[in-house]
mmCIF file of C-alpha atoms in Angstrom:
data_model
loop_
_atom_site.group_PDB
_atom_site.id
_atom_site.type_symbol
_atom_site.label_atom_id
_atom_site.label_comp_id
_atom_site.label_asym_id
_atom_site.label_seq_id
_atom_site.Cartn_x
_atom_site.Cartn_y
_atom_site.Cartn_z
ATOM 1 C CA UNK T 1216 21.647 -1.544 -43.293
ATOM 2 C CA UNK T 1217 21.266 -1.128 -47.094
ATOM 3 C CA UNK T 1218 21.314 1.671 -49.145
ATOM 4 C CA UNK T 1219 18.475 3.225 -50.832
ATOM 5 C CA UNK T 1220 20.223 4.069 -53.966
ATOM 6 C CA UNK T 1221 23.905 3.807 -55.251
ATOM 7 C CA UNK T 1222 24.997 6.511 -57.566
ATOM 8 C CA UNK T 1223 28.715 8.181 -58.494
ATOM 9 C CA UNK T 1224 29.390 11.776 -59.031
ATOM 10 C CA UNK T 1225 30.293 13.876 -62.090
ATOM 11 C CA UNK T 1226 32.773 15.862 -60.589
ATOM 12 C CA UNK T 1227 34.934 17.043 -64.310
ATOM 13 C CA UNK T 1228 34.004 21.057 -64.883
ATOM 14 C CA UNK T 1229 32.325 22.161 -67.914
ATOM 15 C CA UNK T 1230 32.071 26.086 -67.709
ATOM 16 C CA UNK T 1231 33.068 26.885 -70.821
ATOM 17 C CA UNK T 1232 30.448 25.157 -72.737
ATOM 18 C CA UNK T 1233 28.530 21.780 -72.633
ATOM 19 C CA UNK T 1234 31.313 19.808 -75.082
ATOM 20 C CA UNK T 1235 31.466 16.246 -73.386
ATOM 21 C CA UNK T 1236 28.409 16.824 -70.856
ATOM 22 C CA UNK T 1237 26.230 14.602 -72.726
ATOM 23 C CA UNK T 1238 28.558 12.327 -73.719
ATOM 24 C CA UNK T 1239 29.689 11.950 -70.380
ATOM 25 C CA UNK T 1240 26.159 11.391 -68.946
ATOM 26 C CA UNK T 1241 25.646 8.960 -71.940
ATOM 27 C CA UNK T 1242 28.490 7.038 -70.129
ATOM 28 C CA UNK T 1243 27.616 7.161 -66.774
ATOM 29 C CA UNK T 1244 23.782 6.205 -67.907
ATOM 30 C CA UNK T 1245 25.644 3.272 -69.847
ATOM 31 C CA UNK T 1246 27.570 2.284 -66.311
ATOM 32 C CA UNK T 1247 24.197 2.134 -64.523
ATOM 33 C CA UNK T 1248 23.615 4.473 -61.499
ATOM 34 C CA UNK T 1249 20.836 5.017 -59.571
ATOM 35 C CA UNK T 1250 21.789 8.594 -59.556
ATOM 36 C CA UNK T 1251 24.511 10.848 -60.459
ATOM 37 C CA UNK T 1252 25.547 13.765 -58.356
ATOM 38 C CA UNK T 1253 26.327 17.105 -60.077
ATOM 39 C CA UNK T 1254 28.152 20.175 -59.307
ATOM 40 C CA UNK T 1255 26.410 23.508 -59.988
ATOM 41 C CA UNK T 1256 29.759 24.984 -59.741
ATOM 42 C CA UNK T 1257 31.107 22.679 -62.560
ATOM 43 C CA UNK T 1258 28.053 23.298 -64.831
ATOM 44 C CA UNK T 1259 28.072 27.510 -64.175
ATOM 45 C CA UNK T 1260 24.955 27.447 -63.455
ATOM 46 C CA UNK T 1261 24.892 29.773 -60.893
ATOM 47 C CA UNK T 1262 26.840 33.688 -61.283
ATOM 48 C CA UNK T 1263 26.959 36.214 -58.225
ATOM 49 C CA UNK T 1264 25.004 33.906 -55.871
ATOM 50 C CA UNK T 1265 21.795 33.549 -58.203
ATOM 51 C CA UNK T 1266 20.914 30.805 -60.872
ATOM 52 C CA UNK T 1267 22.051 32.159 -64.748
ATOM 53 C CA UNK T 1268 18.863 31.811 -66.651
ATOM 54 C CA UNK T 1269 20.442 31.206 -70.046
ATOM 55 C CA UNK T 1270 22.665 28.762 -68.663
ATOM 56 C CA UNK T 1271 20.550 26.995 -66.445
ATOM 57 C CA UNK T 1272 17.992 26.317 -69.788
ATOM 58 C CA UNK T 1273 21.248 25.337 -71.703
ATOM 59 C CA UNK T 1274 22.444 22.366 -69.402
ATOM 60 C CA UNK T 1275 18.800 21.279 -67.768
ATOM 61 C CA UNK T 1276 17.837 20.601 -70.882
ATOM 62 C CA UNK T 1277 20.335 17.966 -71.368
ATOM 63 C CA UNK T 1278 20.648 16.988 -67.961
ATOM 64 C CA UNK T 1279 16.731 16.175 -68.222
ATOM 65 C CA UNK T 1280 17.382 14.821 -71.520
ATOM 66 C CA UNK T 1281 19.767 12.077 -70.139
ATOM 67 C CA UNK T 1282 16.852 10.861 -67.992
ATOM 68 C CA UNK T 1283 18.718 10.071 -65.075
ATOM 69 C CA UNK T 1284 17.876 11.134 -61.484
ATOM 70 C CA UNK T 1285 20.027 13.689 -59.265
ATOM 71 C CA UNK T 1286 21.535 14.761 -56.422
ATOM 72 C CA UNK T 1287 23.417 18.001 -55.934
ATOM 73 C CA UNK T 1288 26.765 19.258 -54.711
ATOM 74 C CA UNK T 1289 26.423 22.546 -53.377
ATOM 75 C CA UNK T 1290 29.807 24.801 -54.513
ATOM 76 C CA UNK T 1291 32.564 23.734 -51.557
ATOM 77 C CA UNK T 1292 33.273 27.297 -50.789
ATOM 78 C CA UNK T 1293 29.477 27.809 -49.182
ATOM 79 C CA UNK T 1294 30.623 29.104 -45.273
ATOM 80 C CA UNK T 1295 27.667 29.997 -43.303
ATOM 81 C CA UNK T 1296 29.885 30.756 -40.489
ATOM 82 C CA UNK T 1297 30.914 33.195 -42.320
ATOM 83 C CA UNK T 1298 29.450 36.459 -41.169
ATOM 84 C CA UNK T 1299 31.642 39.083 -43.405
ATOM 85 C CA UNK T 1300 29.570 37.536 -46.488
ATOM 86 C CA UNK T 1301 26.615 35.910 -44.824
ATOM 87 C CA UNK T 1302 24.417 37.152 -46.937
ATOM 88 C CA UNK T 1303 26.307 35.841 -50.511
ATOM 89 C CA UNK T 1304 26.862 32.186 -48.732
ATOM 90 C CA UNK T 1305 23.015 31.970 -48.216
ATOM 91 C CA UNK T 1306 22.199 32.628 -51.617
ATOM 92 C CA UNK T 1307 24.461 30.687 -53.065
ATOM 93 C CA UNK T 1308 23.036 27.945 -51.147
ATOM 94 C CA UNK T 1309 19.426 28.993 -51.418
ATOM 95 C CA UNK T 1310 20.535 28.864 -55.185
ATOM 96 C CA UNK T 1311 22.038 25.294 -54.889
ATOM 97 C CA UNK T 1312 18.303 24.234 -53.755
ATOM 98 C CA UNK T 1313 16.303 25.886 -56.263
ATOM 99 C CA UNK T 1314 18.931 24.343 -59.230
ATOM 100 C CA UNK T 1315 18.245 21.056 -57.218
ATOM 101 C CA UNK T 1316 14.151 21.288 -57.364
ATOM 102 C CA UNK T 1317 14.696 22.232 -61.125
ATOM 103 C CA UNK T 1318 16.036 18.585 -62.019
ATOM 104 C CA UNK T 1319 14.232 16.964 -59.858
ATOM 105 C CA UNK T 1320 17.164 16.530 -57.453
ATOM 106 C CA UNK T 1321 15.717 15.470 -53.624
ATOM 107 C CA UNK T 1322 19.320 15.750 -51.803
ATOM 108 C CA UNK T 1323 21.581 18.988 -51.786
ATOM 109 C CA UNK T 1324 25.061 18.417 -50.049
ATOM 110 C CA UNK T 1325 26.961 21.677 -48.540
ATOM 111 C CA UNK T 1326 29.993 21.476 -46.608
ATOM 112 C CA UNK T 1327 29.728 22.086 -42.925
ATOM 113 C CA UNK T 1328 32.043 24.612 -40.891
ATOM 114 C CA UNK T 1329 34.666 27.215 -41.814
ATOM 115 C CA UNK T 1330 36.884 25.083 -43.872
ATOM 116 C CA UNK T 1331 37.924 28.091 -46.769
ATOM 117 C CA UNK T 1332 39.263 30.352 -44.404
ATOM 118 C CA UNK T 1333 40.758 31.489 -40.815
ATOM 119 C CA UNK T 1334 38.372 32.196 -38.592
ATOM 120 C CA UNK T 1335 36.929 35.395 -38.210
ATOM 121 C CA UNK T 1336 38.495 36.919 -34.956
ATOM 122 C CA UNK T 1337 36.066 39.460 -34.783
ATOM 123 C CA UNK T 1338 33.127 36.904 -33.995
ATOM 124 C CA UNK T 1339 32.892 34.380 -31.128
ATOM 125 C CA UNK T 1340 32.978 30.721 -32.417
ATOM 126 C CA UNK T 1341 29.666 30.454 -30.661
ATOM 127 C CA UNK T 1342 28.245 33.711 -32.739
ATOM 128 C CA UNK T 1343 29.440 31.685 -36.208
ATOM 129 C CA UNK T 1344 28.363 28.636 -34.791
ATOM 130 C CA UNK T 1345 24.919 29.779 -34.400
ATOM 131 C CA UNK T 1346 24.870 31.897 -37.576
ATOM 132 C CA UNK T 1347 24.913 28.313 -39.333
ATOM 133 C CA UNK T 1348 22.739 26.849 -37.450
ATOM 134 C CA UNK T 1349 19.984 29.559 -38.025
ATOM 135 C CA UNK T 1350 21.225 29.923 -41.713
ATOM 136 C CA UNK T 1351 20.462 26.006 -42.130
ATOM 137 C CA UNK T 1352 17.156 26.236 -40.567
ATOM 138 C CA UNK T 1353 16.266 29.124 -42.563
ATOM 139 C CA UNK T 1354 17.508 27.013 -45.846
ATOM 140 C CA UNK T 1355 15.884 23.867 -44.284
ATOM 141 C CA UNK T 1356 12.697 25.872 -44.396
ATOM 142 C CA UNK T 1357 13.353 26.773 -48.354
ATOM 143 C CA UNK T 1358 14.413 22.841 -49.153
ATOM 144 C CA UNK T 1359 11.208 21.540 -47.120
ATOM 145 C CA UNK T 1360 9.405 24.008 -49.442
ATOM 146 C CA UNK T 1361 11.249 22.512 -52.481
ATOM 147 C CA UNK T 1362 10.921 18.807 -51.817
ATOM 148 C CA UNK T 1363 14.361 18.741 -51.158
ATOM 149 C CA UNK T 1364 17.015 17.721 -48.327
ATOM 150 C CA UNK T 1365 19.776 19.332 -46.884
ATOM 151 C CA UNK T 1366 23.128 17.209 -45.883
ATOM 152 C CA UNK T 1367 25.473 18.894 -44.152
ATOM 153 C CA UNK T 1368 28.891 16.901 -44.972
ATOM 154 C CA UNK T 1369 32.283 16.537 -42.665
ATOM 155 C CA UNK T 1370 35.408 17.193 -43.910
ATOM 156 C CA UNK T 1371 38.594 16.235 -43.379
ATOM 157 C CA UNK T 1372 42.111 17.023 -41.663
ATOM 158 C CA UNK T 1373 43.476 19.040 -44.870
ATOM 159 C CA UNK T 1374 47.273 20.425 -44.303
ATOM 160 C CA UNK T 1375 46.207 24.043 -43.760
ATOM 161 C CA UNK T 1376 43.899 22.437 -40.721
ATOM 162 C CA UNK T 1377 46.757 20.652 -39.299
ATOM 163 C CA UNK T 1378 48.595 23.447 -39.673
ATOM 164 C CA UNK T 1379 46.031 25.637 -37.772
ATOM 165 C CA UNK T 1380 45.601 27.571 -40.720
ATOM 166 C CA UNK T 1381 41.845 27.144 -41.108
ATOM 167 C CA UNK T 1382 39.751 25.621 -38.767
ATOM 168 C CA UNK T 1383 36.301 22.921 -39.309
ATOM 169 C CA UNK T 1384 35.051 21.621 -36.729
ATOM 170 C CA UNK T 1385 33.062 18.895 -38.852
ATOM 171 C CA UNK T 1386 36.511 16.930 -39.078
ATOM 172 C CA UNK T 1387 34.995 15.714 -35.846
ATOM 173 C CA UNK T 1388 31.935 13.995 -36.989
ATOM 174 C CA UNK T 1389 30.673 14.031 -33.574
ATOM 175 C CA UNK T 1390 30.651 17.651 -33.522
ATOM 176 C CA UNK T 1391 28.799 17.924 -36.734
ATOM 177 C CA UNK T 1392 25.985 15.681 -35.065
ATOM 178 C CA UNK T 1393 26.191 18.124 -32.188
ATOM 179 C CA UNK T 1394 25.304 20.995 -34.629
ATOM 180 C CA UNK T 1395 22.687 19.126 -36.924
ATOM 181 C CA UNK T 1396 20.981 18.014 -33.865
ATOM 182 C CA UNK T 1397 21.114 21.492 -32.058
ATOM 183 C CA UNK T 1398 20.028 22.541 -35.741
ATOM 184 C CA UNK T 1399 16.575 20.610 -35.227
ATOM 185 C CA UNK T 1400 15.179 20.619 -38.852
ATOM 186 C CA UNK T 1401 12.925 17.774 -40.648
ATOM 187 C CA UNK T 1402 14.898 18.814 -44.196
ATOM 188 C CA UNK T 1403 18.562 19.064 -42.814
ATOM 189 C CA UNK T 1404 20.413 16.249 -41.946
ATOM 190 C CA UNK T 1405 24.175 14.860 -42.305
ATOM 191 C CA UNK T 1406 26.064 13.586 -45.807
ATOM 192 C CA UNK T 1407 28.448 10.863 -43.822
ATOM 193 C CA UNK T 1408 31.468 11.010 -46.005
ATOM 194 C CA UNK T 1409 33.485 7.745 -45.040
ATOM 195 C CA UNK T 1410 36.701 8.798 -46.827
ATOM 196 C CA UNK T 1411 36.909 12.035 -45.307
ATOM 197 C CA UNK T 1412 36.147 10.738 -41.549
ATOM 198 C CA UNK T 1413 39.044 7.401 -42.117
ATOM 199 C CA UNK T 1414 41.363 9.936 -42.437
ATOM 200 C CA UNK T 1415 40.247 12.400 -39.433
ATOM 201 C CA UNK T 1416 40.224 9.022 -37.360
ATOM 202 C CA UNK T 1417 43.662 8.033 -38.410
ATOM 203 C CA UNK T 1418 44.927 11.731 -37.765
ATOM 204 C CA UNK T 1419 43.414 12.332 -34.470
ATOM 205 C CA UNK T 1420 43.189 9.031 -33.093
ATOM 206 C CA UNK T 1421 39.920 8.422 -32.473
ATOM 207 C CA UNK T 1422 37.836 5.244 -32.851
ATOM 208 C CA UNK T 1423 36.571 5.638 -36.483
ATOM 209 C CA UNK T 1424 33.405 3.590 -36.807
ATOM 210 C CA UNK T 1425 32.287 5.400 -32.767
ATOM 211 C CA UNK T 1426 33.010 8.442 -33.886
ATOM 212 C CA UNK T 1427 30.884 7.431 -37.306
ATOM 213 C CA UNK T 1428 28.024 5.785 -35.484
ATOM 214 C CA UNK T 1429 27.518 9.545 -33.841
ATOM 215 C CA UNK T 1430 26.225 10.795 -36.881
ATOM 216 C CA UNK T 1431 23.574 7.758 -37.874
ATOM 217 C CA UNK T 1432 20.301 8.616 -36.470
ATOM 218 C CA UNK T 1433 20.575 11.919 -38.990
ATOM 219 C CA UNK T 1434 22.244 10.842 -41.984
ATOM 220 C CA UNK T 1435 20.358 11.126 -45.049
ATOM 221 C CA UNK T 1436 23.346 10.570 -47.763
ATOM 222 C CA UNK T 1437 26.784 9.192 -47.709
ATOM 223 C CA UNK T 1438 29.740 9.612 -49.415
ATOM 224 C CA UNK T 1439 31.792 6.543 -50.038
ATOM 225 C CA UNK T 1440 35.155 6.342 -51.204
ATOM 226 C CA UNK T 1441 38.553 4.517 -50.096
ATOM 227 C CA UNK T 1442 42.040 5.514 -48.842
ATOM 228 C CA UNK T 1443 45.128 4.482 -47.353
ATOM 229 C CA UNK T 1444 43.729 6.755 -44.355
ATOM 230 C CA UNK T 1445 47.281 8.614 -44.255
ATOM 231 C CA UNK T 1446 47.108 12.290 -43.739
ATOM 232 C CA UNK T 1447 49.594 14.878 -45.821
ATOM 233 C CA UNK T 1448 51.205 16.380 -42.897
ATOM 234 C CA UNK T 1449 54.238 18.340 -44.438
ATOM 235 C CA UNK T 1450 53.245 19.590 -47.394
ATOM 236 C CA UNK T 1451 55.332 17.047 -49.675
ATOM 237 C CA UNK T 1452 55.052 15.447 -52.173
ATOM 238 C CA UNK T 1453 52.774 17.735 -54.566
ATOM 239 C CA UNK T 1454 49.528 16.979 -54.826
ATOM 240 C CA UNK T 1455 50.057 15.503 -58.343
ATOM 241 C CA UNK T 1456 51.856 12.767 -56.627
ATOM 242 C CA UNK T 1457 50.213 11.878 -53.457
ATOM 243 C CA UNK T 1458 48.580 8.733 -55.074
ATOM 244 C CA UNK T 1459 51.960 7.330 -55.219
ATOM 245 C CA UNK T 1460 52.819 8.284 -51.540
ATOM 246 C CA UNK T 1461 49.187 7.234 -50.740
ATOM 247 C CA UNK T 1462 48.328 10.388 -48.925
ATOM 248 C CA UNK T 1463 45.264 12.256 -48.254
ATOM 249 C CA UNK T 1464 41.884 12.255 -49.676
ATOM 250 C CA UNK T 1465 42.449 9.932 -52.342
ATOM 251 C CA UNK T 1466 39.134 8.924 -53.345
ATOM 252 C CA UNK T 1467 39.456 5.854 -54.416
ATOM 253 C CA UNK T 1468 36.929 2.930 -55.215
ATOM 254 C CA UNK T 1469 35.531 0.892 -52.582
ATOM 255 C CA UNK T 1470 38.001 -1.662 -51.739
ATOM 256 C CA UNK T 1471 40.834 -0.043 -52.961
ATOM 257 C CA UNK T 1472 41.989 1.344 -50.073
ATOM 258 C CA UNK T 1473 42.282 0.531 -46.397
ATOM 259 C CA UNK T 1474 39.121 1.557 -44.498
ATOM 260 C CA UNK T 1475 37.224 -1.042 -43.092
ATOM 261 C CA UNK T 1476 33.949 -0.177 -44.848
ATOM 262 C CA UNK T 1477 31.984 -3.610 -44.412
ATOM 263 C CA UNK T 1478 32.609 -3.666 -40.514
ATOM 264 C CA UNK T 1479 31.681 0.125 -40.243
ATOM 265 C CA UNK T 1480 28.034 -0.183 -42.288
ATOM 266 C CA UNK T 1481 27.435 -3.215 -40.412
ATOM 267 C CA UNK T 1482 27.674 -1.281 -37.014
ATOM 268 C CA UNK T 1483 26.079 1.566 -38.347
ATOM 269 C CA UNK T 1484 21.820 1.706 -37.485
ATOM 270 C CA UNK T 1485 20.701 4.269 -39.700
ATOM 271 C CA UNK T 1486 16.778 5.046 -39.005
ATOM 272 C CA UNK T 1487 16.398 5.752 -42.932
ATOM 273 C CA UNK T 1488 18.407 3.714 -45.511
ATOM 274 C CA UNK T 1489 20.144 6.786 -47.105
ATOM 275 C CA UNK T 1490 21.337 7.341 -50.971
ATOM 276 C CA UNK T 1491 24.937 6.817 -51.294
ATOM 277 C CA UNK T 1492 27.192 8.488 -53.783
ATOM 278 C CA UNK T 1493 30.444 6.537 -54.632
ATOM 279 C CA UNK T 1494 32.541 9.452 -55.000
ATOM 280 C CA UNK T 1495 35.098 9.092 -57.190
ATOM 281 C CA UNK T 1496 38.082 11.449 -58.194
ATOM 282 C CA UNK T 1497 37.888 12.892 -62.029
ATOM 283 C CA UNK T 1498 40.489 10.972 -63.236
ATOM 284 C CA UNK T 1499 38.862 8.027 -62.131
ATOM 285 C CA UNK T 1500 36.079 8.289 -64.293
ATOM 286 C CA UNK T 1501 36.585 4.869 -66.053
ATOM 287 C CA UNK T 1502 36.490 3.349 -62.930
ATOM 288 C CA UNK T 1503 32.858 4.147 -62.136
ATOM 289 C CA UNK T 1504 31.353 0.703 -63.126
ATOM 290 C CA UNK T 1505 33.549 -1.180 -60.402
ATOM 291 C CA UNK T 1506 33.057 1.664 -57.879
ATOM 292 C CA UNK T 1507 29.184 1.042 -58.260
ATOM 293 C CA UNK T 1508 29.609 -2.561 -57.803
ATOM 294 C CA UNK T 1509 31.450 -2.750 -55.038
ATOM 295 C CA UNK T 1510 29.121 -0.432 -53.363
ATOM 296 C CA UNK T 1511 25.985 -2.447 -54.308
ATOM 297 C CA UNK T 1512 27.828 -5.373 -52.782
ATOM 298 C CA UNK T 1513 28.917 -3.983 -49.604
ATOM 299 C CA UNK T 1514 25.235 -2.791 -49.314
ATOM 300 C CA UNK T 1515 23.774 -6.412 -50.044
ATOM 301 C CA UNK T 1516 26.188 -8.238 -48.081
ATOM 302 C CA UNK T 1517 26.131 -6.242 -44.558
ATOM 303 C CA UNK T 1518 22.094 -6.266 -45.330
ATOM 304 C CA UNK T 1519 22.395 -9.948 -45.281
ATOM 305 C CA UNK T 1520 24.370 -10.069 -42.182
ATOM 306 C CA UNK T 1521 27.338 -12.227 -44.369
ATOM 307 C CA UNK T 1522 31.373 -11.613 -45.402
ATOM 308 C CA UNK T 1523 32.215 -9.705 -47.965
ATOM 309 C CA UNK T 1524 35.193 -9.587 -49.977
ATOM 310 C CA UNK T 1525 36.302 -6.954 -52.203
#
């Protein structure tokens, strides 16, 4: 396995102007990506589920002007098992694709499941189940149109899912293969976000790189970041502090953490080699160089078949 492309995200908002957008893409140009992944939710592109005109021109023009390639975020509230606002979700997405084609983004990452809220009790789990599988098809349809892929992304065990709060079923990654595959569409595929399935693994005790290796034969992207794979069970301490506690989704560089990374890409068999997006958190931001060439080395390494140490 190697990766097609290593890139890091820009994850810090801007929606209340463009101060620091191009200098930070001057930066990340400087820190050499292959791509950087953007957040139309952090750029405000996009107001009441359809793509601002004025603002779009306003920040494509200096995305485009950074001449770097893209891939895209879609906003993390999208729910397409949500049937009270089906409608909204779809555009939003729909409008996540269309901002993609427009700078020449070919991957669009949406979250998979009903992670934002409690389920609906007024709908089977089968009816919302379905709803997003015919909602991605339909928006599989739009991104095959567009040149552009869908990947559907797993999450992981949040407190508020412990708690039974909320429910996703994607913190299973086995389940979101179950859904992609039922789902059945050449432009939508899985975003394998390492990070978020250490931590589901180390929660719910199941084998990690398995449950992973589920997923291969339709992931298109991956996430990668590190953790101490320790789940926030109680609440405490704030969320200012849970680097020091080393608790939750931490995203860390490669190597910094505790997930076994080279043994897991060296089981995986992906048909495709996919992008992958070192996803880092804002306040890492000077860390991005490292991050990239860590990834770059995990990548040549478990291509090469030889130990890697990070």
């Amino acid at each position: 396995m190697a990766f097609r492309s290593v890139g890091t995200n820009l994850s810090r908002p801007y929606t209340d102007g463009v101060s620091g957008l191009a200098e930070d893409l001057e930066a990340l140009k400087s820190a050499g990506p292959d791509f950087v992944e953007v957040w139309p939710q952090n750029l405000g592109v996009i107001l009441g589920g359809s793509l601002d005109a004025y603002r779009l021109r306003t920040v494509g023009e200096l995305l485009l002007k950074a001449e770097l390639a893209y891939t895209v975020h879609a906003p993390l509230e999208v729910n397409l098992m949500d049937l009270s606002t089906h409608g909204l979700q779809r555009e939003v997405l729909n409008s996540s694709l269309r901002f993609a084609k427009d700078i020449g983004a070919e991957v669009v990452v949406c979250h998979a499941g009903q992670r934002v809220a409690a389920r609906d009790a007024r709908h089977s789990m089968e009816d919302q189940l379905s709803a997003e599988r015919s909602a991605l098809r339909e928006a599989g349809d739009l991104a095959g149109e567009l040149g552009v892929t869908i990947a559907v992304e797993n999450y992981y065990p949040e407190r508020p899912i412990v708690r039974g709060a909320i429910y996703d079923y994607s913190v299973w990654t086995s389940q979101l293969a179950e859904q992609i595959f039922a789902v059945e569409h050449p432009a939508v595929g899985i975003c394998l976000d390492v990070g978020h399935a250490a931590l589901a693994a180390g929660f719910f005790g199941f084998d990690f790189i398995e449950e992973c290796g589920a997923t291969a034969s339709l992931v298109r992207h991956v996430h990668l970041h590190d953790n101490l794979q320790r789940t926030n069970v109680t609440g405490e301490p704030q969320a200012s502090e849970h680097t020091v506690y080393g608790l939750g989704d931490l995203h860390l560089p490669p190597g910094r953490g505790t997930i076994p990374l080279e043994d897991l890409f060296r089981r995986m068999e992906f048909p495709e080699n996919p992008s992958c997006c070192v996803e880092l958190s804002p306040e890492l931001f000077s860390l991005i160089p490292e991050a990239l060439h860590a990834a770059r080395e995990i990548s040549l390494v478990v291509a090469a078949r030889e130990p890697v140490s990070l």
